[in-house]
CSV table of C-alpha atoms in Angstrom, one decimal:
chain,number,residue,atom,x,y,z
F,1,MET,CA,-53.0,-5.1,60.4
F,2,ASN,CA,-55.2,-6.7,63.0
F,3,THR,CA,-53.9,-9.8,64.9
F,4,PRO,CA,-56.1,-12.8,64.7
F,5,THR,CA,-57.6,-13.7,68.1
F,6,THR,CA,-60.0,-16.6,67.5
F,7,THR,CA,-59.9,-19.3,70.1
F,8,GLU,CA,-59.1,-22.0,67.5
F,9,SER,CA,-56.2,-20.0,66.1
F,10,SER,CA,-54.7,-19.2,69.5
F,11,LEU,CA,-54.7,-22.9,70.4
F,12,TRP,CA,-52.8,-23.9,67.3
F,13,ILE,CA,-50.6,-20.9,66.4
F,14,ARG,CA,-47.8,-19.5,68.6
F,15,ARG,CA,-46.4,-16.1,67.7
F,16,PHE,CA,-43.2,-15.9,69.8
F,17,GLN,CA,-41.7,-12.9,67.9
F,18,PRO,CA,-44.6,-10.7,66.7
F,19,ARG,CA,-43.7,-8.7,63.6
F,20,PRO,CA,-46.9,-6.9,62.6
F,21,ASP,CA,-45.2,-5.1,59.6
F,22,SER,CA,-43.7,-8.3,58.1
F,23,SER,CA,-44.1,-9.0,54.4
F,24,VAL,CA,-44.5,-12.8,54.7
F,25,ARG,CA,-45.4,-15.3,57.4
F,26,LEU,CA,-43.4,-18.5,57.8
F,27,VAL,CA,-45.5,-21.3,59.4
F,28,CYS,CA,-43.3,-23.9,61.2
F,29,LEU,CA,-44.7,-27.4,61.8
F,30,PRO,CA,-43.0,-29.7,64.3
F,31,HIS,CA,-41.5,-33.2,63.9
F,32,ALA,CA,-43.0,-36.3,65.6
F,33,GLY,CA,-42.9,-35.6,69.3
F,34,GLY,CA,-42.1,-32.0,68.8
F,35,SER,CA,-43.8,-28.8,69.9
F,36,ALA,CA,-44.1,-25.2,68.9
F,37,SER,CA,-41.2,-24.2,71.2
F,38,PHE,CA,-38.8,-26.2,69.1
F,39,TYR,CA,-39.0,-23.3,66.6
F,40,LEU,CA,-38.4,-20.5,69.0
F,41,PRO,CA,-34.8,-20.1,67.7
F,42,VAL,CA,-36.1,-19.8,64.2
F,43,ALA,CA,-38.6,-17.1,65.3
F,44,ARG,CA,-35.8,-15.1,66.9
F,45,ALA,CA,-33.3,-15.5,64.0
F,46,MET,CA,-35.5,-14.9,61.0
F,47,PRO,CA,-35.0,-11.5,59.4
F,48,ASP,CA,-37.6,-8.8,60.2
F,49,PHE,CA,-39.4,-9.1,56.9
F,50,ALA,CA,-40.7,-12.5,57.9
F,51,GLU,CA,-42.9,-13.3,60.9
F,52,VAL,CA,-42.7,-16.9,62.2
F,53,LEU,CA,-45.9,-18.7,63.3
F,54,CYS,CA,-45.2,-21.9,65.2
F,55,VAL,CA,-47.8,-24.7,65.3
F,56,GLN,CA,-48.7,-26.4,68.5
F,57,TYR,CA,-50.2,-29.9,68.0
F,58,PRO,CA,-52.7,-31.2,70.6
F,59,GLY,CA,-51.4,-33.5,73.3
F,60,ARG,CA,-48.2,-31.7,74.3
F,61,GLN,CA,-47.1,-28.9,76.7
F,62,ASP,CA,-50.1,-26.6,77.4
F,63,ARG,CA,-52.3,-28.8,75.2
F,64,HIS,CA,-51.4,-32.0,76.9
F,65,ALA,CA,-55.0,-32.8,78.1
F,66,GLU,CA,-56.4,-32.6,74.6
F,67,PRO,CA,-57.1,-35.7,72.4
F,68,LEU,CA,-54.2,-36.7,70.2
F,69,ILE,CA,-54.5,-36.7,66.4
F,70,ASP,CA,-52.8,-39.6,64.7
F,71,SER,CA,-53.5,-38.7,61.1
F,72,VAL,CA,-51.6,-36.3,58.8
F,73,PRO,CA,-54.7,-35.3,56.8
F,74,GLU,CA,-56.7,-34.5,60.0
F,75,LEU,CA,-53.8,-32.5,61.4
F,76,ALA,CA,-53.6,-30.6,58.1
F,77,ASP,CA,-57.3,-29.9,58.1
F,78,GLN,CA,-57.2,-28.4,61.5
F,79,VAL,CA,-54.0,-26.4,60.9
F,80,PHE,CA,-55.5,-25.1,57.7
F,81,THR,CA,-58.6,-23.8,59.5
F,82,ALA,CA,-56.5,-22.3,62.3
F,83,LEU,CA,-54.3,-20.4,59.7
F,84,LEU,CA,-57.2,-18.9,57.7
F,85,PRO,CA,-57.2,-15.7,59.9
F,86,TRP,CA,-53.4,-15.3,59.2
F,87,ALA,CA,-53.7,-15.5,55.4
F,88,ASP,CA,-54.0,-11.7,55.0
F,89,ARG,CA,-50.4,-11.8,53.7
F,90,PRO,CA,-48.2,-14.4,52.0
F,91,LEU,CA,-47.7,-17.7,53.8
F,92,ALA,CA,-44.7,-20.0,53.6
F,93,PHE,CA,-44.5,-23.4,55.2
F,94,PHE,CA,-41.5,-25.1,56.9
F,95,GLY,CA,-41.9,-28.6,58.3
F,96,HIS,CA,-39.3,-31.0,59.7
F,97,SER,CA,-39.8,-34.7,59.4
F,98,MET,CA,-43.5,-35.5,60.0
F,99,GLY,CA,-44.0,-31.7,59.9
F,100,ALA,CA,-43.0,-31.6,56.2
F,101,SER,CA,-45.8,-34.0,55.3
F,102,VAL,CA,-48.3,-31.8,57.3
F,103,ALA,CA,-46.9,-28.6,55.7
F,104,TYR,CA,-47.3,-30.1,52.2
F,105,GLU,CA,-50.9,-31.0,52.9
F,106,VAL,CA,-51.7,-27.6,54.4
F,107,ALA,CA,-50.2,-25.9,51.3
F,108,ARG,CA,-52.4,-28.2,49.1
F,109,ARG,CA,-55.5,-27.1,51.0
F,110,PHE,CA,-54.7,-23.5,50.6
F,111,GLU,CA,-54.4,-23.9,46.9
F,112,ARG,CA,-57.4,-26.1,46.5
F,113,GLU,CA,-59.8,-24.4,48.9
F,114,LYS,CA,-58.7,-20.8,48.7
F,115,GLY,CA,-56.6,-20.4,45.5
F,116,ILE,CA,-53.8,-19.2,47.7
F,117,VAL,CA,-50.3,-20.4,46.5
F,118,ALA,CA,-47.7,-20.5,49.2
F,119,ALA,CA,-44.7,-18.2,49.0
F,120,ALA,CA,-42.6,-21.4,49.5
F,121,LEU,CA,-42.6,-24.9,51.0
F,122,PHE,CA,-39.5,-25.9,52.9
F,123,ALA,CA,-39.5,-29.7,53.3
F,124,SER,CA,-36.8,-30.8,55.9
F,125,GLY,CA,-35.7,-34.2,56.8
F,126,ARG,CA,-38.6,-36.0,55.2
F,127,ARG,CA,-38.9,-38.1,52.1
F,128,ALA,CA,-41.2,-36.9,49.4
F,129,PRO,CA,-44.8,-38.1,49.5
F,130,SER,CA,-44.2,-40.3,46.5
F,131,ALA,CA,-41.2,-42.0,48.1
F,132,TYR,CA,-43.0,-44.6,50.2
F,133,ARG,CA,-41.4,-46.6,53.0
F,134,HIS,CA,-43.1,-49.3,55.1
F,135,GLU,CA,-42.4,-48.3,58.7
F,136,THR,CA,-43.8,-49.7,61.9
F,137,VAL,CA,-42.0,-47.8,64.7
F,138,HIS,CA,-45.5,-46.8,66.1
F,139,LEU,CA,-46.2,-50.5,66.7
F,140,ARG,CA,-43.2,-51.0,69.0
F,141,ASP,CA,-43.5,-51.3,72.7
F,142,ASP,CA,-42.6,-48.3,74.9
F,143,ASP,CA,-38.9,-49.3,75.2
F,144,GLY,CA,-38.7,-49.7,71.4
F,145,LEU,CA,-40.2,-46.3,70.9
F,146,ILE,CA,-37.9,-44.7,73.4
F,147,GLU,CA,-34.9,-46.3,71.7
F,148,GLU,CA,-36.0,-44.8,68.3
F,149,VAL,CA,-36.4,-41.3,69.8
F,150,LYS,CA,-33.0,-41.4,71.5
F,151,SER,CA,-31.3,-42.7,68.3
F,152,LEU,CA,-32.5,-39.6,66.4
F,153,SER,CA,-31.7,-37.1,69.2
F,154,GLY,CA,-34.8,-35.2,68.3
F,155,THR,CA,-36.3,-34.6,71.7
F,156,ASP,CA,-35.0,-32.2,74.4
F,157,THR,CA,-32.0,-33.7,76.0
F,158,ARG,CA,-33.4,-32.9,79.5
F,159,LEU,CA,-36.5,-34.9,78.6
F,160,LEU,CA,-34.4,-37.8,77.3
F,161,GLY,CA,-32.6,-38.0,80.6
F,162,ASP,CA,-35.8,-38.2,82.6
F,163,GLU,CA,-37.3,-41.6,82.0
F,164,GLU,CA,-40.5,-40.8,83.9
F,165,VAL,CA,-41.2,-37.7,82.0
F,166,LEU,CA,-40.3,-39.3,78.7
F,167,ARG,CA,-42.8,-42.1,79.3
F,168,MET,CA,-45.5,-39.5,80.1
F,169,VAL,CA,-45.1,-38.0,76.6
F,170,LEU,CA,-44.9,-41.3,74.8
F,171,PRO,CA,-48.6,-41.3,73.8
F,172,ALA,CA,-48.1,-38.1,71.8
F,173,ILE,CA,-44.9,-39.4,70.2
F,174,ARG,CA,-46.6,-42.7,69.3
F,175,ALA,CA,-49.6,-40.8,67.8
F,176,ASP,CA,-47.2,-38.7,65.7
F,177,TYR,CA,-45.3,-41.7,64.5
F,178,ARG,CA,-48.5,-43.4,63.5
F,179,ALA,CA,-49.6,-40.3,61.6
F,180,ALA,CA,-46.2,-40.1,59.8
F,181,GLU,CA,-45.9,-43.8,59.0
F,182,THR,CA,-49.5,-44.4,57.8
F,183,TYR,CA,-49.6,-41.2,55.7
F,184,VAL,CA,-50.5,-41.8,52.1
F,185,PRO,CA,-51.2,-38.7,50.0
F,186,GLU,CA,-54.3,-38.5,48.0
F,187,PRO,CA,-53.9,-38.0,44.2
F,188,GLY,CA,-54.3,-34.5,43.1
F,189,GLU,CA,-52.7,-31.5,41.3
F,190,ARG,CA,-49.1,-30.7,42.0
F,191,LEU,CA,-48.3,-27.6,44.0
F,192,ARG,CA,-47.5,-24.4,42.2
F,193,CYS,CA,-45.2,-22.9,44.8
F,194,PRO,CA,-41.4,-23.0,45.0
F,195,VAL,CA,-40.2,-26.0,47.0
F,196,LEU,CA,-36.8,-26.3,48.8
F,197,ALA,CA,-36.0,-29.8,50.2
F,198,MET,CA,-33.4,-29.9,52.9
F,199,VAL,CA,-31.7,-33.0,54.2
F,200,GLY,CA,-28.7,-34.1,56.3
F,201,THR,CA,-26.4,-36.8,54.9
F,202,GLU,CA,-26.6,-40.2,56.6
F,203,ASP,CA,-30.1,-39.6,57.8
F,204,PRO,CA,-31.7,-42.9,58.7
F,205,LYS,CA,-35.2,-41.6,57.9
F,206,VAL,CA,-34.6,-40.2,54.4
F,207,THR,CA,-32.0,-40.5,51.7
F,208,VAL,CA,-30.9,-37.6,49.5
F,209,ALA,CA,-32.6,-39.3,46.6
F,210,GLU,CA,-35.9,-39.5,48.6
F,211,ALA,CA,-35.6,-35.8,49.4
F,212,ALA,CA,-34.9,-34.9,45.8
F,213,ALA,CA,-38.2,-36.6,44.8
F,214,TRP,CA,-40.0,-33.6,46.2
F,215,ALA,CA,-39.4,-32.1,42.8
F,216,GLU,CA,-42.2,-34.3,41.5
F,217,HIS,CA,-44.8,-32.5,43.7
F,218,THR,CA,-44.6,-29.0,42.4
F,219,GLU,CA,-44.8,-27.1,39.1
F,220,GLY,CA,-42.8,-24.3,40.6
F,221,PRO,CA,-39.1,-24.0,41.1
F,222,PHE,CA,-37.4,-26.8,43.0
F,223,ASP,CA,-34.0,-26.9,44.8
F,224,LEU,CA,-32.3,-29.3,47.1
F,225,ARG,CA,-29.9,-28.5,49.9
F,226,VAL,CA,-27.7,-31.1,51.6
F,227,PHE,CA,-26.4,-30.4,55.1
F,228,SER,CA,-24.2,-32.1,57.7
F,229,PRO,CA,-25.0,-35.7,58.8
F,230,GLY,CA,-28.0,-36.7,60.9
F,231,HIS,CA,-31.8,-36.3,61.1
F,232,PHE,CA,-31.6,-33.2,63.2
F,233,TYR,CA,-28.9,-31.4,61.1
F,234,LEU,CA,-31.0,-28.3,61.4
F,235,VAL,CA,-30.1,-27.8,65.1
F,236,ARG,CA,-26.3,-27.9,64.3
F,237,ASP,CA,-26.6,-26.0,61.0
F,238,HIS,CA,-29.1,-23.5,62.3
F,239,ALA,CA,-27.5,-20.4,60.7
F,240,GLU,CA,-27.2,-22.0,57.3
F,241,VAL,CA,-30.8,-23.2,57.4
F,242,ILE,CA,-32.1,-19.8,58.3
F,243,GLU,CA,-30.1,-18.2,55.6
F,244,ALA,CA,-31.3,-20.6,53.0
F,245,MET,CA,-35.0,-20.0,53.9
F,246,ALA,CA,-34.6,-16.2,54.2
F,247,ASP,CA,-32.9,-16.0,50.7
F,248,ARG,CA,-35.9,-17.9,49.1
F,249,LEU,CA,-38.5,-15.9,51.0
F,250,ARG,CA,-36.9,-12.6,49.8
F,251,SER,CA,-37.0,-13.9,46.2
F,252,ALA,CA,-40.7,-15.0,46.7
F,253,ILE,CA,-41.9,-11.6,48.0
F,254,ALA,CA,-39.9,-9.7,45.4
F,255,THR,CA,-41.7,-11.3,42.5
């Protein structure tokens, strides 16, 4: 199969481990302040039948000079457009934290606009769209925002130790928090794809009950996996997370 080469797609989509003969593509969407490279270990560890596409948001790493996007729907619109050339085989979506909201909205767009039902949606470390919380971290001053990021341990530890570099990336982090905290889903049909919600215990950003509420957003099969404590459980429980996703992707492409 041909590899998409459009400029728009190459800006947004990173293919760290090309697998041209894969049966399914797993699209990974980063958390607030995250980048495509966060998912490099996933790309390397995923079995050969699945190719991993990592999304790079504007305003970070090699896209640092581009305007930031502080809206989940706008992010989803642009990711959807960038992924269209890659939809020649089944797509699944994995998003952590804010990325789960973006993944959900991208999956909705594929169903609504193209009639393409995702092979699976993996919603990690994020409450369901129906589980609203009033949050205002994006309104804090720089010190308050840095405190939040450090408390979740979600940014590269080398970056956390370099105050100057951390403050340079704060605009991107703030825009992402604004997107996540102001996101309100539009009414519409429920998804038809399988959904697996994943959450760590004692996560300050989402309770197990809030993660379980993802069941309300699909007509397909739903499951919930609870992992070790913390918002970034997926770093510590990497092997178990990969196994859980691979098992469900095998089932999806076998049907």
